[in-house]
Coordinates of C-alpha atoms in Angstrom, one line a residue:
X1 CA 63.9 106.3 99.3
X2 CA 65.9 107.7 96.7
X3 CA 63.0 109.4 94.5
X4 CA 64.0 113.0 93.8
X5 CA 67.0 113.0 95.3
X6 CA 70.2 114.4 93.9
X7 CA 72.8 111.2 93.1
X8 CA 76.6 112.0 92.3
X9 CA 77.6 108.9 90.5
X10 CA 81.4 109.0 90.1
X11 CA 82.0 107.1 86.7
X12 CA 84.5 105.7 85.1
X13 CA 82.8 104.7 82.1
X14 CA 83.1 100.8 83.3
X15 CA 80.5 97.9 84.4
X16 CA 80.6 99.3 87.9
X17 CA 79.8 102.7 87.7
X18 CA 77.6 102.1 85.1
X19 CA 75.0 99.6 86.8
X20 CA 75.3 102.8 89.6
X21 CA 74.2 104.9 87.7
X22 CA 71.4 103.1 86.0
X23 CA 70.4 101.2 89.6
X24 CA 69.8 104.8 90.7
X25 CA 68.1 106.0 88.0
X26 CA 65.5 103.7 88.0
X27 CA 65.2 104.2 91.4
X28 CA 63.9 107.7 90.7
X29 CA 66.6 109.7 91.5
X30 CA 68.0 112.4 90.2
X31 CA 71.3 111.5 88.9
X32 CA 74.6 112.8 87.4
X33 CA 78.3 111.4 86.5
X34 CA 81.0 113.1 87.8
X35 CA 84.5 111.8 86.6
X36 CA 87.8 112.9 87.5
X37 CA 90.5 113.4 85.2
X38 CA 93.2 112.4 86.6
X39 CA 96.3 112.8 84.4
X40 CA 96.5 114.2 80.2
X41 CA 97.2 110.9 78.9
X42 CA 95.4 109.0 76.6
X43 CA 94.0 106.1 79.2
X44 CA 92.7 109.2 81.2
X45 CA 90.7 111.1 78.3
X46 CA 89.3 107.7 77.0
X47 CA 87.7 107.2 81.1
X48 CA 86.4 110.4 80.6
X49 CA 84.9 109.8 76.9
X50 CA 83.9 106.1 78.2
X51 CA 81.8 107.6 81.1
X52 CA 80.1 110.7 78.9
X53 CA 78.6 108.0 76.7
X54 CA 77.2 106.0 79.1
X55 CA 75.8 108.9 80.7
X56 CA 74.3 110.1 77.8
X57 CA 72.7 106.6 76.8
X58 CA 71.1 107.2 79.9
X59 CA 69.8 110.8 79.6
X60 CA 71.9 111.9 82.7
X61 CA 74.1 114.9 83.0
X62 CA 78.3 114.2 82.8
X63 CA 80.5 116.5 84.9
X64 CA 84.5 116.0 84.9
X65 CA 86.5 117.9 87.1
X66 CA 89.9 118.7 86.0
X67 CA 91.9 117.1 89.0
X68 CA 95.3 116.3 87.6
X69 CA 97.6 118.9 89.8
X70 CA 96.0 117.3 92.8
X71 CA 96.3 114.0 91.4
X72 CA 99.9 114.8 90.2
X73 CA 100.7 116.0 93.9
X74 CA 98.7 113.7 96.3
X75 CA 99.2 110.6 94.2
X76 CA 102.1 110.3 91.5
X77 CA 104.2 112.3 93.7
X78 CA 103.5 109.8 96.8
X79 CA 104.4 106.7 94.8
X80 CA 107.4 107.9 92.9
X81 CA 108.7 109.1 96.5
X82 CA 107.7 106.4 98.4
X83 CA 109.8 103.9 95.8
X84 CA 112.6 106.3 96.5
X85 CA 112.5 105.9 100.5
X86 CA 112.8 102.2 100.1
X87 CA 108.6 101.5 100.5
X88 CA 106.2 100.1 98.3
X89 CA 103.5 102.4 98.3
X90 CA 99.6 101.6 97.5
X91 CA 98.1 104.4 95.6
X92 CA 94.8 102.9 95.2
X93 CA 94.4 103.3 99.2
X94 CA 95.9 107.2 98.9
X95 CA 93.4 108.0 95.7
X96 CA 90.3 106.9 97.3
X97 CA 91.1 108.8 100.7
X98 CA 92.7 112.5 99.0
X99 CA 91.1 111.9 95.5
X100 CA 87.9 110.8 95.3
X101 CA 86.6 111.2 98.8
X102 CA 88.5 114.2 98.8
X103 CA 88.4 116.4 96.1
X104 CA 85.9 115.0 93.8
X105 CA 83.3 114.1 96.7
X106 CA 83.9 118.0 97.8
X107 CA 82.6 118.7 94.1
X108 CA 80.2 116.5 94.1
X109 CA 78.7 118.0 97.3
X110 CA 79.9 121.3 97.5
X111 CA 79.8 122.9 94.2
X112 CA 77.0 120.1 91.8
X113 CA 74.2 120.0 95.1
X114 CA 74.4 116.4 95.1
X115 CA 72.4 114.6 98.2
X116 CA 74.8 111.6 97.8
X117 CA 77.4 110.4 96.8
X118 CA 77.5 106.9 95.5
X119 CA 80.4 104.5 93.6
X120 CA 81.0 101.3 92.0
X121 CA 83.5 100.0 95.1
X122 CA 82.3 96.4 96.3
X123 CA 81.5 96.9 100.0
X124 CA 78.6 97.1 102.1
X125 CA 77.8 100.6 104.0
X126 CA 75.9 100.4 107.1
X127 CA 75.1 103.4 110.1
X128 CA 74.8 101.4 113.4
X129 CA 74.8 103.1 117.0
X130 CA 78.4 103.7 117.3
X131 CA 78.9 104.9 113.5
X132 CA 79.1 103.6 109.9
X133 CA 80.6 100.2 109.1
X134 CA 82.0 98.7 106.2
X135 CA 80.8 95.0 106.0
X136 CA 82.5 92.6 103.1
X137 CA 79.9 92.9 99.6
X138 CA 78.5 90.0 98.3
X139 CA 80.8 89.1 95.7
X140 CA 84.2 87.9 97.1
X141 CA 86.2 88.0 94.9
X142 CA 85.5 91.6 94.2
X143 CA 85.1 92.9 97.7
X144 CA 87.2 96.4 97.9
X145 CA 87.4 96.6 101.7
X146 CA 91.3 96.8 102.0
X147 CA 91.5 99.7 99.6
X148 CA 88.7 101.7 101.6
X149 CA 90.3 101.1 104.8
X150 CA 91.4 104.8 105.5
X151 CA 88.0 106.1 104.8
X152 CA 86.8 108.2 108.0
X153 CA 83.0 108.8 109.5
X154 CA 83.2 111.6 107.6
X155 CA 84.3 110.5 104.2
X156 CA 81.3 107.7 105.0
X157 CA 78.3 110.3 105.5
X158 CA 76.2 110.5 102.4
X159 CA 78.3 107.9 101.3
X160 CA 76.6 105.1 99.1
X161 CA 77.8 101.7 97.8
X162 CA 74.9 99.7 95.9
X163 CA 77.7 97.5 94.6
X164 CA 77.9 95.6 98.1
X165 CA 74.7 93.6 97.7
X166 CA 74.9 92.0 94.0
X167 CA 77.8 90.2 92.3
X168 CA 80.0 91.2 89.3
X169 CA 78.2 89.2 87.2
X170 CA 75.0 90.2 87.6
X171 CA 76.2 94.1 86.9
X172 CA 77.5 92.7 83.7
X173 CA 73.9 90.7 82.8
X174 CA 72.2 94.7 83.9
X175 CA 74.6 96.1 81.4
X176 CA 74.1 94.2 78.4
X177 CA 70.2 93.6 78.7
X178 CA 70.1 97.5 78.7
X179 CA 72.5 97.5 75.9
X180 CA 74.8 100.0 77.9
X181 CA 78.0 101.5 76.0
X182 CA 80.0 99.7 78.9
X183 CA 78.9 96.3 78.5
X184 CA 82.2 95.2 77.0
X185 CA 84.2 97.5 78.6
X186 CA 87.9 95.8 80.1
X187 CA 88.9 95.6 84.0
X188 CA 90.5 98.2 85.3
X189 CA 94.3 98.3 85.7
X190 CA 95.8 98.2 89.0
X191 CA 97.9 101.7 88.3
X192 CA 95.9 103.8 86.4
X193 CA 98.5 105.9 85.6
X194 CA 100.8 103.5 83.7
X195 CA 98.7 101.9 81.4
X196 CA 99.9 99.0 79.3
X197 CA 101.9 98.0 78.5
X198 CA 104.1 99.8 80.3
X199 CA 105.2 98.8 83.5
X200 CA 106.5 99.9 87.1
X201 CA 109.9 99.1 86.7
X202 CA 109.6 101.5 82.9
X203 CA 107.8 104.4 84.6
X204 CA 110.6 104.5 87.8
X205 CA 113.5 103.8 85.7
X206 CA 112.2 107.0 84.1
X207 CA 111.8 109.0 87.4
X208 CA 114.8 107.5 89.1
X209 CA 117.0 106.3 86.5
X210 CA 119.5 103.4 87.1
X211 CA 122.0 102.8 90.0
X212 CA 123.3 99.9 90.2
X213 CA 123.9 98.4 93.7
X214 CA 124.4 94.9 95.4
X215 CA 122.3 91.8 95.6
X216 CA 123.1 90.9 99.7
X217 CA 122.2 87.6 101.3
X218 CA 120.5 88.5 104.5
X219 CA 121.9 84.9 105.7
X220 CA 125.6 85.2 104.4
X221 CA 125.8 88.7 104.1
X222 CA 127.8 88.2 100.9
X223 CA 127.2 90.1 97.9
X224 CA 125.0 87.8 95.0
X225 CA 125.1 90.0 92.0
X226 CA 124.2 93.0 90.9
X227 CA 120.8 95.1 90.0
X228 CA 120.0 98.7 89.0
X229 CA 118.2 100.5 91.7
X230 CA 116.8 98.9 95.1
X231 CA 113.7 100.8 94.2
X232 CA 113.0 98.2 91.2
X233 CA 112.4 95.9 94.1
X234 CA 110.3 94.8 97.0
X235 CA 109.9 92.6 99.6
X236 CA 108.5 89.2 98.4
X237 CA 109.6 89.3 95.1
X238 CA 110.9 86.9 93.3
X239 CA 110.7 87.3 89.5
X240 CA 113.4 89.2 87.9
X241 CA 116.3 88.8 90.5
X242 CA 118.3 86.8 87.8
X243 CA 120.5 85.3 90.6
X244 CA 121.2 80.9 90.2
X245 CA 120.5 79.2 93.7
X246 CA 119.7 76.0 94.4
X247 CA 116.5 77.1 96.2
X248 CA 114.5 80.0 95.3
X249 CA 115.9 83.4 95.9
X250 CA 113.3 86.3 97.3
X251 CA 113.6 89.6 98.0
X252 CA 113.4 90.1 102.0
X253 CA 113.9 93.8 102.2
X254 CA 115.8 97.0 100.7
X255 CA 118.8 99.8 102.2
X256 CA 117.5 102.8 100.5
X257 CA 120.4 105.0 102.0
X258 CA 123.0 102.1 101.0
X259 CA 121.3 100.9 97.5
X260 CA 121.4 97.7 98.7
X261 CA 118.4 94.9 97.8
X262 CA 118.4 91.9 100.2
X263 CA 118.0 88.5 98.8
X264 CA 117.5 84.9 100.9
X265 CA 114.8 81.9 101.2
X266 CA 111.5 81.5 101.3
X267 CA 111.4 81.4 105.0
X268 CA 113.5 84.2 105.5
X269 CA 110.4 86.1 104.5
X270 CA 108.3 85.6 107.6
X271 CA 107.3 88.0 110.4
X272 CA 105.6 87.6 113.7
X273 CA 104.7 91.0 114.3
X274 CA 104.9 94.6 112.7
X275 CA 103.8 98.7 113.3
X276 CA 102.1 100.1 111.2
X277 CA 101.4 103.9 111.7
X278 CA 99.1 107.1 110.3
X279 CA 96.1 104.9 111.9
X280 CA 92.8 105.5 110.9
X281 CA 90.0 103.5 113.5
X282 CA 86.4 104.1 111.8
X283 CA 85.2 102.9 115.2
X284 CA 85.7 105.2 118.5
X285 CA 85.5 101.9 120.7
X286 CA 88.9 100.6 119.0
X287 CA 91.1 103.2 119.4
X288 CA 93.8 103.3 122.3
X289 CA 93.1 99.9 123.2
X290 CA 93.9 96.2 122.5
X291 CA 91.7 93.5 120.7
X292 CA 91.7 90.8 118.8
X293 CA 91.1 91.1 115.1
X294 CA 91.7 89.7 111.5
X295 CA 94.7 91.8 109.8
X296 CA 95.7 92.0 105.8
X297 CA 98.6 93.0 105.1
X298 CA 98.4 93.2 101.3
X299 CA 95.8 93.3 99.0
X300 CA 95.8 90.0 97.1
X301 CA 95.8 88.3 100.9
X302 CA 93.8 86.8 102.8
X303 CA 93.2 88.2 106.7
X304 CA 95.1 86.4 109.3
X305 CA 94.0 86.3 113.0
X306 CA 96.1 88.5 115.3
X307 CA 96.6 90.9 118.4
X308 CA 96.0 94.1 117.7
X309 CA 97.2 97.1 120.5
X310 CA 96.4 100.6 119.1
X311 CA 97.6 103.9 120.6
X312 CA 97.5 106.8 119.0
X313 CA 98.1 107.1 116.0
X314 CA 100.3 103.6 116.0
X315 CA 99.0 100.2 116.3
X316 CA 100.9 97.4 116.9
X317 CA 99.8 94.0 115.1
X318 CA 100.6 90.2 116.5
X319 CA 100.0 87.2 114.6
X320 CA 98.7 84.0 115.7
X321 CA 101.2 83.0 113.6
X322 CA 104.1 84.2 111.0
X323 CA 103.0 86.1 108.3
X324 CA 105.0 86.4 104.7
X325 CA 106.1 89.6 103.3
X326 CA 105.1 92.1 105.3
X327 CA 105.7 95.1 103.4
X328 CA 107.0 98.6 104.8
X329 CA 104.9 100.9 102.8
X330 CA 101.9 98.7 101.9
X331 CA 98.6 99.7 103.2
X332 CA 97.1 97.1 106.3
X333 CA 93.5 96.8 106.4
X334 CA 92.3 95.2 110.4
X335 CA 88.8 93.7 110.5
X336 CA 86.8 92.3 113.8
X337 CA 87.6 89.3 114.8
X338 CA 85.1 87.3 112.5
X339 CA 86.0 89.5 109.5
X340 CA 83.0 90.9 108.8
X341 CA 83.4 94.6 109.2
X342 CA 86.7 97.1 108.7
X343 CA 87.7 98.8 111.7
X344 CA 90.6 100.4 110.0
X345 CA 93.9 100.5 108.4
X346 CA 97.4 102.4 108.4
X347 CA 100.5 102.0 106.6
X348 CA 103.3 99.3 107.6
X349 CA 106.4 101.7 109.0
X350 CA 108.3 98.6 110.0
X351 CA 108.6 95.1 111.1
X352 CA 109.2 94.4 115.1

């Protein structure tokens, strides 16, 4: 199927992209690494060093595209803002959509030739009668559904995702019986761009600086204590507060305009219902209309059953029953109701 065609691998020089690139390989294609570099720092040149030697154990070509200013722009810039406006942003979700199946994909294809365009992402790609859909991989634990869920048709078309059928540790086995530079390679980090061990709180403390404000109980409405800078907080937290209560103290929401971080109990942190807006439906038969679906609203979650009523470029989501922490800012992945397939995502504006 794949004999002499042209196969953009994009690489990070880990397990993932490696087995890609190999899987492909031997598959007859002809393939290439493409790896983005995304900022100047240390972490980013050793990605790019990390995926030139696997290539070149493999007798493939290596291509990096210099896309820090877009990176800087489209990603950096989005989280440090986001923080600032009171939300907790996902830039995982925003990279894949702007970054990688924007302008590295747009390399790949437009400028390298490349027939395809295939990654190390754990989901399953399949083209059905009403369009591609994204079906949960093999390997739960690794399955990368929620951060794909503003993908388009588009971004999907020549799209391919070989990780979807195998598990984590059979990649790894690949790796190291083929003796690949990778094979001991670490996990990557949630925020590529601070790499330990520095932290969030470090990098915003650097890009906002401190200002301190009040701890308020959303049940009292009496100020707790003080902290420096609601945007070192979000919702669900409950690490790092530093306030004594005889019951565990969580964050249940910020006041951006008033610097104010909002503190109560454990149940104080469930929601029924919420909005989430920017929708992106990957199938035409779910948008503008209501349905019942599976809906996760973070990523370390698992989906909960719900109403769903999507208009425009809004949807509005109902749980079956109270869900904790919903996060304005996060990204919110909606699956059928069986959760087998995405049907989209959008970003949580508020709760209602």
């Amino acid at each position: 199927m794949f004999s002499n065609k042209k196969i953009a691998v994009a690489m990070s020089g880990g397990v993932d992209s490696s087995y890609v690139a190999m899987f492909y390989k031997e598959a007859g294609a002809e393939v290439f690494g493409i790896t983005g570099l995304m900022t100047s720092d240390e972490a980013s040149l050793e990605v790019v060093k990390n995926s030139k030697a696997v290539c070149d154990f493999l007798g493939i070509g290596h291509y990096v595209v210099d896309l820090s200013d877009s990176f800087e722009k489209e990603v950096i810039d989005y989280f440090k803002n986001s923080y600032k406006q009171g939300l907790t942003p996902n830039p995982c979700v925003v990279c894949n959509r702007k970054i990688k199946w924007g302008k590295l994909k747009d390399f790949a294809m437009n400028s390298l030739g490349a027939d395809f365009f295939a990654t190390g992402h754990y989901a399953k790609l399949q083209k059905e009668a009403d369009g591609y859909k994204l079906y949960h991989a093999k390997d739960e634990k690794k399955d990368q559904l929620y951060v794909l869920c503003c993908l388009t048709q588009e971004d999907f078309d020549r799209t391919l995702f070989p990780m979807g059928d195998i598990d984590k540790n059979t990649a790894k086995q690949a790796c190291l019986e083929k003796n690949l530079p990778c094979k001991n390679s670490k996990e990557s980090q949630d925020i590529c761009f601070i790499p330990r061990p520095d932290t969030t709180k470090k990098f915003l403390i650097r890009a906002l600086g401190e200002k301190e404000g009040d701890f308020v109980d959303i049940n009292t409405k009496k100020i707790r204590g003080k902290h420096s800078g609601f945007y070192l907080y979000t919702t669900g937290q409950r690490k790092g507060i530093g306030l004594s209560n005889p019951e565990p103290l969580y964050v249940t929401g910020t006041d951006a305009c008033r610097n104010i971080v909002y503190v109560g109990l454990k149940n104080n942190l469930y929601t029924a219902s919420l909005e989430i807006c920017d929708v992106n439906i990957q199938q035409e038969r779910y948008k503008n209309s209501e349905f019942r679906a599976m809906v996760k609203v973070r990523y370390n979650t698992t989906p909960k059953p719900a109403r769903v009523i999507t208009t425009g470029n809004t949807a509005k989501i109902f749980f079956d029953e109270p869900e904790s922490s919903i996060t304005p800012g996060q990204a919110c992945a909606i699956y059928d109701e069986k959760n087998t397939f995405l049907i989209g995502g959008g970003w949580i504006c508020k709760k209602i």
